Amino acid sequence: MKIAFLTPEYPHPKIGTSGGLGTSIHHLAHALVALGHPVHVLVYRQQKDKQWEENGMVFHQIKNIQFKGLSRYLTCKKIEKYINQLYHQQQIDIVEAPDWTGMTSFIQPKKCPIVIRLNGSDTYFCHLENRKVKWVNRYHEKRALQQAKGHISVSAFTAKTTNQVFGGNFPFEIIPNGIEVHPFSESSKESVKEGSILYLGTLIRKKGVLEIPEIFNRVVAKYPKATLHLVGADASDIATNSSSTWQLMQELFDVQAKKQVTYHGKVPYSQVKQFLEQANLVIFPSYAEALPLAWLEAMAMQKAIIASDIGWAKEVITDGKEGFLVHPTKHQEFAERILQLIDDKDLASHLGINAKQKIAQNFSNFQVAKLTIDYYAKILQST
């Protein structure tokens, strides 16, 4: 089967920066190629139109058309024409696109079916954060779902919530995100820094980072040697109009706790493993996710993690078995769990072992690729 991914991002030096969406496509695409399925990656929002082949994949950079009031529509029609050509040339059989901003709302290929995979639409995240969504994003996201021939969601929670916010009844196939398990391995005891707490992700309100100072203040009060390492890009804050969430966080740390914090900024994906290796444990106090790759990566590294207990979380972690789940606002309980794992190395090791096993059994990119191919086949048979 020949698959195309339509995406605004992908982790490649020629394409630009990428977040979790692009990384999830990267993991899936590499597994599909390894299983013998040719892959095309169509990346819009590029500076120029360009095509090249690499590692069994064909990359297509697509430059958006700039025309006041019609830029999006004309770009969609450009992409539609591109997809029709690839399909006519028998280079692709099916296209997968993300739900974010509903880019495919005006893309209607003549014969090539489009599958939407939920990794979290703007409407979905606004709902979880209890803030108003832009009407244009909601319109395009709903229209894209209505026009798609197939629907995949990375978690049952995201599927249920998406149907709720759009007032729909889309029949989502639940296929989680997957990762390449082999690059992530257990840390050597020598590399782990005792009392080192890692947060991995964008510094943004929806990921619960403004709860971290209150949690860490309590940890340092009981264990002064604890250190906190923050790895991820800074972001502006919608609620306060601040240009820097990191700046907002700094104001919330106690004087002593602040001395124990290091913000490393955004690092290349190749360096993420190094930070995970050194961490004693990893925290994810998020309010809004679909099924986050960073959680899977930390678990694959056999790390004990403490994460939010909201919605999607229970589809990744069983509380007390592969990690601990705590609501982000329960600062004292969150801090107590951190202190418990620092103090009880056997417990931390036990949770880490269980976490790695769960990743290998349920979230490897090859398993996800096989499930995806089976679903694609059903869609192609029905069209």
PDB file of N, CA and C in Angstrom, residues 316-357:
ATOM      1  N   VAL A 316      -2.920   5.268  29.037  1.00  0.00           N
ATOM      2  CA  VAL A 316      -1.476   5.092  28.937  1.00  0.00           C
ATOM      3  C   VAL A 316      -0.912   4.455  30.208  1.00  0.00           C
ATOM      4  N   ILE A 317      -1.372   4.921  31.357  1.00  0.00           N
ATOM      5  CA  ILE A 317      -0.814   4.520  32.647  1.00  0.00           C
ATOM      6  C   ILE A 317      -1.910   4.037  33.579  1.00  0.00           C
ATOM      7  N   THR A 318      -1.675   2.900  34.213  1.00  0.00           N
ATOM      8  CA  THR A 318      -2.522   2.447  35.302  1.00  0.00           C
ATOM      9  C   THR A 318      -1.903   2.963  36.597  1.00  0.00           C
ATOM     10  N   ASP A 319      -2.640   3.766  37.321  1.00  0.00           N
ATOM     11  CA  ASP A 319      -2.110   4.408  38.528  1.00  0.00           C
ATOM     12  C   ASP A 319      -1.564   3.372  39.504  1.00  0.00           C
ATOM     13  N   GLY A 320      -0.299   3.558  39.890  1.00  0.00           N
ATOM     14  CA  GLY A 320       0.337   2.660  40.840  1.00  0.00           C
ATOM     15  C   GLY A 320       1.001   1.453  40.211  1.00  0.00           C
ATOM     16  N   LYS A 321       0.808   1.285  38.890  1.00  0.00           N
ATOM     17  CA  LYS A 321       1.420   0.140  38.202  1.00  0.00           C
ATOM     18  C   LYS A 321       2.557   0.571  37.284  1.00  0.00           C
ATOM     19  N   GLU A 322       2.290   1.509  36.363  1.00  0.00           N
ATOM     20  CA  GLU A 322       3.348   2.000  35.471  1.00  0.00           C
ATOM     21  C   GLU A 322       3.782   3.422  35.823  1.00  0.00           C
ATOM     22  N   GLY A 323       3.173   3.978  36.848  1.00  0.00           N
ATOM     23  CA  GLY A 323       3.475   5.336  37.272  1.00  0.00           C
ATOM     24  C   GLY A 323       2.390   5.797  38.218  1.00  0.00           C
ATOM     25  N   PHE A 324       2.400   7.066  38.563  1.00  0.00           N
ATOM     26  CA  PHE A 324       1.363   7.631  39.420  1.00  0.00           C
ATOM     27  C   PHE A 324       0.592   8.695  38.650  1.00  0.00           C
ATOM     28  N   LEU A 325      -0.718   8.742  38.878  1.00  0.00           N
ATOM     29  CA  LEU A 325      -1.573   9.749  38.253  1.00  0.00           C
ATOM     30  C   LEU A 325      -2.162  10.639  39.344  1.00  0.00           C
ATOM     31  N   VAL A 326      -1.955  11.955  39.187  1.00  0.00           N
ATOM     32  CA  VAL A 326      -2.414  12.925  40.172  1.00  0.00           C
ATOM     33  C   VAL A 326      -2.961  14.136  39.432  1.00  0.00           C
ATOM     34  N   HIS A 327      -4.051  14.703  39.910  1.00  0.00           N
ATOM     35  CA  HIS A 327      -4.573  15.906  39.267  1.00  0.00           C
ATOM     36  C   HIS A 327      -3.577  17.052  39.445  1.00  0.00           C
ATOM     37  N   PRO A 328      -3.349  17.846  38.401  1.00  0.00           N
ATOM     38  CA  PRO A 328      -2.330  18.910  38.465  1.00  0.00           C
ATOM     39  C   PRO A 328      -2.517  19.911  39.599  1.00  0.00           C
ATOM     40  N   THR A 329      -3.767  20.138  40.016  1.00  0.00           N
ATOM     41  CA  THR A 329      -4.012  21.128  41.071  1.00  0.00           C
ATOM     42  C   THR A 329      -3.737  20.594  42.472  1.00  0.00           C
ATOM     43  N   LYS A 330      -3.544  19.294  42.600  1.00  0.00           N
ATOM     44  CA  LYS A 330      -3.266  18.704  43.917  1.00  0.00           C
ATOM     45  C   LYS A 330      -1.763  18.754  44.178  1.00  0.00           C
ATOM     46  N   HIS A 331      -1.279  19.956  44.466  1.00  0.00           N
ATOM     47  CA  HIS A 331       0.150  20.200  44.588  1.00  0.00           C
ATOM     48  C   HIS A 331       0.809  19.353  45.680  1.00  0.00           C
ATOM     49  N   GLN A 332       0.161  19.245  46.821  1.00  0.00           N
ATOM     50  CA  GLN A 332       0.747  18.500  47.936  1.00  0.00           C
ATOM     51  C   GLN A 332       0.859  17.014  47.600  1.00  0.00           C
ATOM     52  N   GLU A 333      -0.190  16.446  47.031  1.00  0.00           N
ATOM     53  CA  GLU A 333      -0.156  15.024  46.661  1.00  0.00           C
ATOM     54  C   GLU A 333       0.892  14.771  45.584  1.00  0.00           C
ATOM     55  N   PHE A 334       0.981  15.687  44.622  1.00  0.00           N
ATOM     56  CA  PHE A 334       1.975  15.557  43.552  1.00  0.00           C
ATOM     57  C   PHE A 334       3.383  15.566  44.156  1.00  0.00           C
ATOM     58  N   ALA A 335       3.617  16.501  45.070  1.00  0.00           N
ATOM     59  CA  ALA A 335       4.924  16.603  45.713  1.00  0.00           C
ATOM     60  C   ALA A 335       5.240  15.353  46.541  1.00  0.00           C
ATOM     61  N   GLU A 336       4.239  14.842  47.235  1.00  0.00           N
ATOM     62  CA  GLU A 336       4.451  13.643  48.055  1.00  0.00           C
ATOM     63  C   GLU A 336       4.818  12.442  47.190  1.00  0.00           C
ATOM     64  N   ARG A 337       4.215  12.332  46.026  1.00  0.00           N
ATOM     65  CA  ARG A 337       4.557  11.227  45.111  1.00  0.00           C
ATOM     66  C   ARG A 337       5.999  11.363  44.613  1.00  0.00           C
ATOM     67  N   ILE A 338       6.409  12.595  44.318  1.00  0.00           N
ATOM     68  CA  ILE A 338       7.791  12.826  43.891  1.00  0.00           C
ATOM     69  C   ILE A 338       8.755  12.407  44.990  1.00  0.00           C
ATOM     70  N   LEU A 339       8.492  12.856  46.208  1.00  0.00           N
ATOM     71  CA  LEU A 339       9.364  12.530  47.345  1.00  0.00           C
ATOM     72  C   LEU A 339       9.381  11.024  47.596  1.00  0.00           C
ATOM     73  N   GLN A 340       8.243  10.388  47.419  1.00  0.00           N
ATOM     74  CA  GLN A 340       8.154   8.939  47.604  1.00  0.00           C
ATOM     75  C   GLN A 340       9.063   8.200  46.630  1.00  0.00           C
ATOM     76  N   LEU A 341       9.087   8.634  45.371  1.00  0.00           N
ATOM     77  CA  LEU A 341       9.898   7.958  44.359  1.00  0.00           C
ATOM     78  C   LEU A 341      11.390   8.257  44.534  1.00  0.00           C
ATOM     79  N   ILE A 342      11.707   9.455  45.011  1.00  0.00           N
ATOM     80  CA  ILE A 342      13.121   9.762  45.286  1.00  0.00           C
ATOM     81  C   ILE A 342      13.628   8.907  46.437  1.00  0.00           C
ATOM     82  N   ASP A 343      12.777   8.728  47.430  1.00  0.00           N
ATOM     83  CA  ASP A 343      13.173   7.969  48.636  1.00  0.00           C
ATOM     84  C   ASP A 343      13.167   6.463  48.412  1.00  0.00           C
ATOM     85  N   ASP A 344      12.211   5.965  47.649  1.00  0.00           N
ATOM     86  CA  ASP A 344      12.040   4.519  47.472  1.00  0.00           C
ATOM     87  C   ASP A 344      12.524   4.114  46.080  1.00  0.00           C
ATOM     88  N   LYS A 345      13.788   3.797  45.978  1.00  0.00           N
ATOM     89  CA  LYS A 345      14.383   3.455  44.673  1.00  0.00           C
ATOM     90  C   LYS A 345      13.798   2.172  44.102  1.00  0.00           C
ATOM     91  N   ASP A 346      13.467   1.225  44.980  1.00  0.00           N
ATOM     92  CA  ASP A 346      12.889  -0.037  44.508  1.00  0.00           C
ATOM     93  C   ASP A 346      11.530   0.192  43.855  1.00  0.00           C
ATOM     94  N   LEU A 347      10.730   1.065  44.465  1.00  0.00           N
ATOM     95  CA  LEU A 347       9.419   1.381  43.896  1.00  0.00           C
ATOM     96  C   LEU A 347       9.579   2.077  42.548  1.00  0.00           C
ATOM     97  N   ALA A 348      10.493   3.034  42.482  1.00  0.00           N
ATOM     98  CA  ALA A 348      10.729   3.742  41.225  1.00  0.00           C
ATOM     99  C   ALA A 348      11.170   2.775  40.136  1.00  0.00           C
ATOM    100  N   SER A 349      12.038   1.846  40.486  1.00  0.00           N
ATOM    101  CA  SER A 349      12.517   0.852  39.532  1.00  0.00           C
ATOM    102  C   SER A 349      11.377  -0.055  39.069  1.00  0.00           C
ATOM    103  N   HIS A 350      10.531  -0.466  40.009  1.00  0.00           N
ATOM    104  CA  HIS A 350       9.405  -1.348  39.688  1.00  0.00           C
ATOM    105  C   HIS A 350       8.443  -0.676  38.712  1.00  0.00           C
ATOM    106  N   LEU A 351       8.117   0.592  38.982  1.00  0.00           N
ATOM    107  CA  LEU A 351       7.216   1.324  38.087  1.00  0.00           C
ATOM    108  C   LEU A 351       7.845   1.482  36.705  1.00  0.00           C
ATOM    109  N   GLY A 352       9.147   1.756  36.672  1.00  0.00           N
ATOM    110  CA  GLY A 352       9.850   1.927  35.404  1.00  0.00           C
ATOM    111  C   GLY A 352       9.866   0.659  34.570  1.00  0.00           C
ATOM    112  N   ILE A 353      10.090  -0.471  35.207  1.00  0.00           N
ATOM    113  CA  ILE A 353      10.093  -1.756  34.502  1.00  0.00           C
ATOM    114  C   ILE A 353       8.718  -2.030  33.889  1.00  0.00           C
ATOM    115  N   ASN A 354       7.672  -1.814  34.690  1.00  0.00           N
ATOM    116  CA  ASN A 354       6.306  -2.017  34.192  1.00  0.00           C
ATOM    117  C   ASN A 354       5.987  -1.070  33.031  1.00  0.00           C
ATOM    118  N   ALA A 355       6.478   0.161  33.137  1.00  0.00           N
ATOM    119  CA  ALA A 355       6.230   1.147  32.092  1.00  0.00           C
ATOM    120  C   ALA A 355       6.860   0.722  30.775  1.00  0.00           C
ATOM    121  N   LYS A 356       8.105   0.277  30.826  1.00  0.00           N
ATOM    122  CA  LYS A 356       8.797  -0.155  29.611  1.00  0.00           C
ATOM    123  C   LYS A 356       8.090  -1.347  28.969  1.00  0.00           C
ATOM    124  N   GLN A 357       7.643  -2.278  29.790  1.00  0.00           N
ATOM    125  CA  GLN A 357       6.931  -3.447  29.276  1.00  0.00           C
ATOM    126  C   GLN A 357       5.641  -3.036  28.577  1.00  0.00           C
TER     127      GLN A 357
END
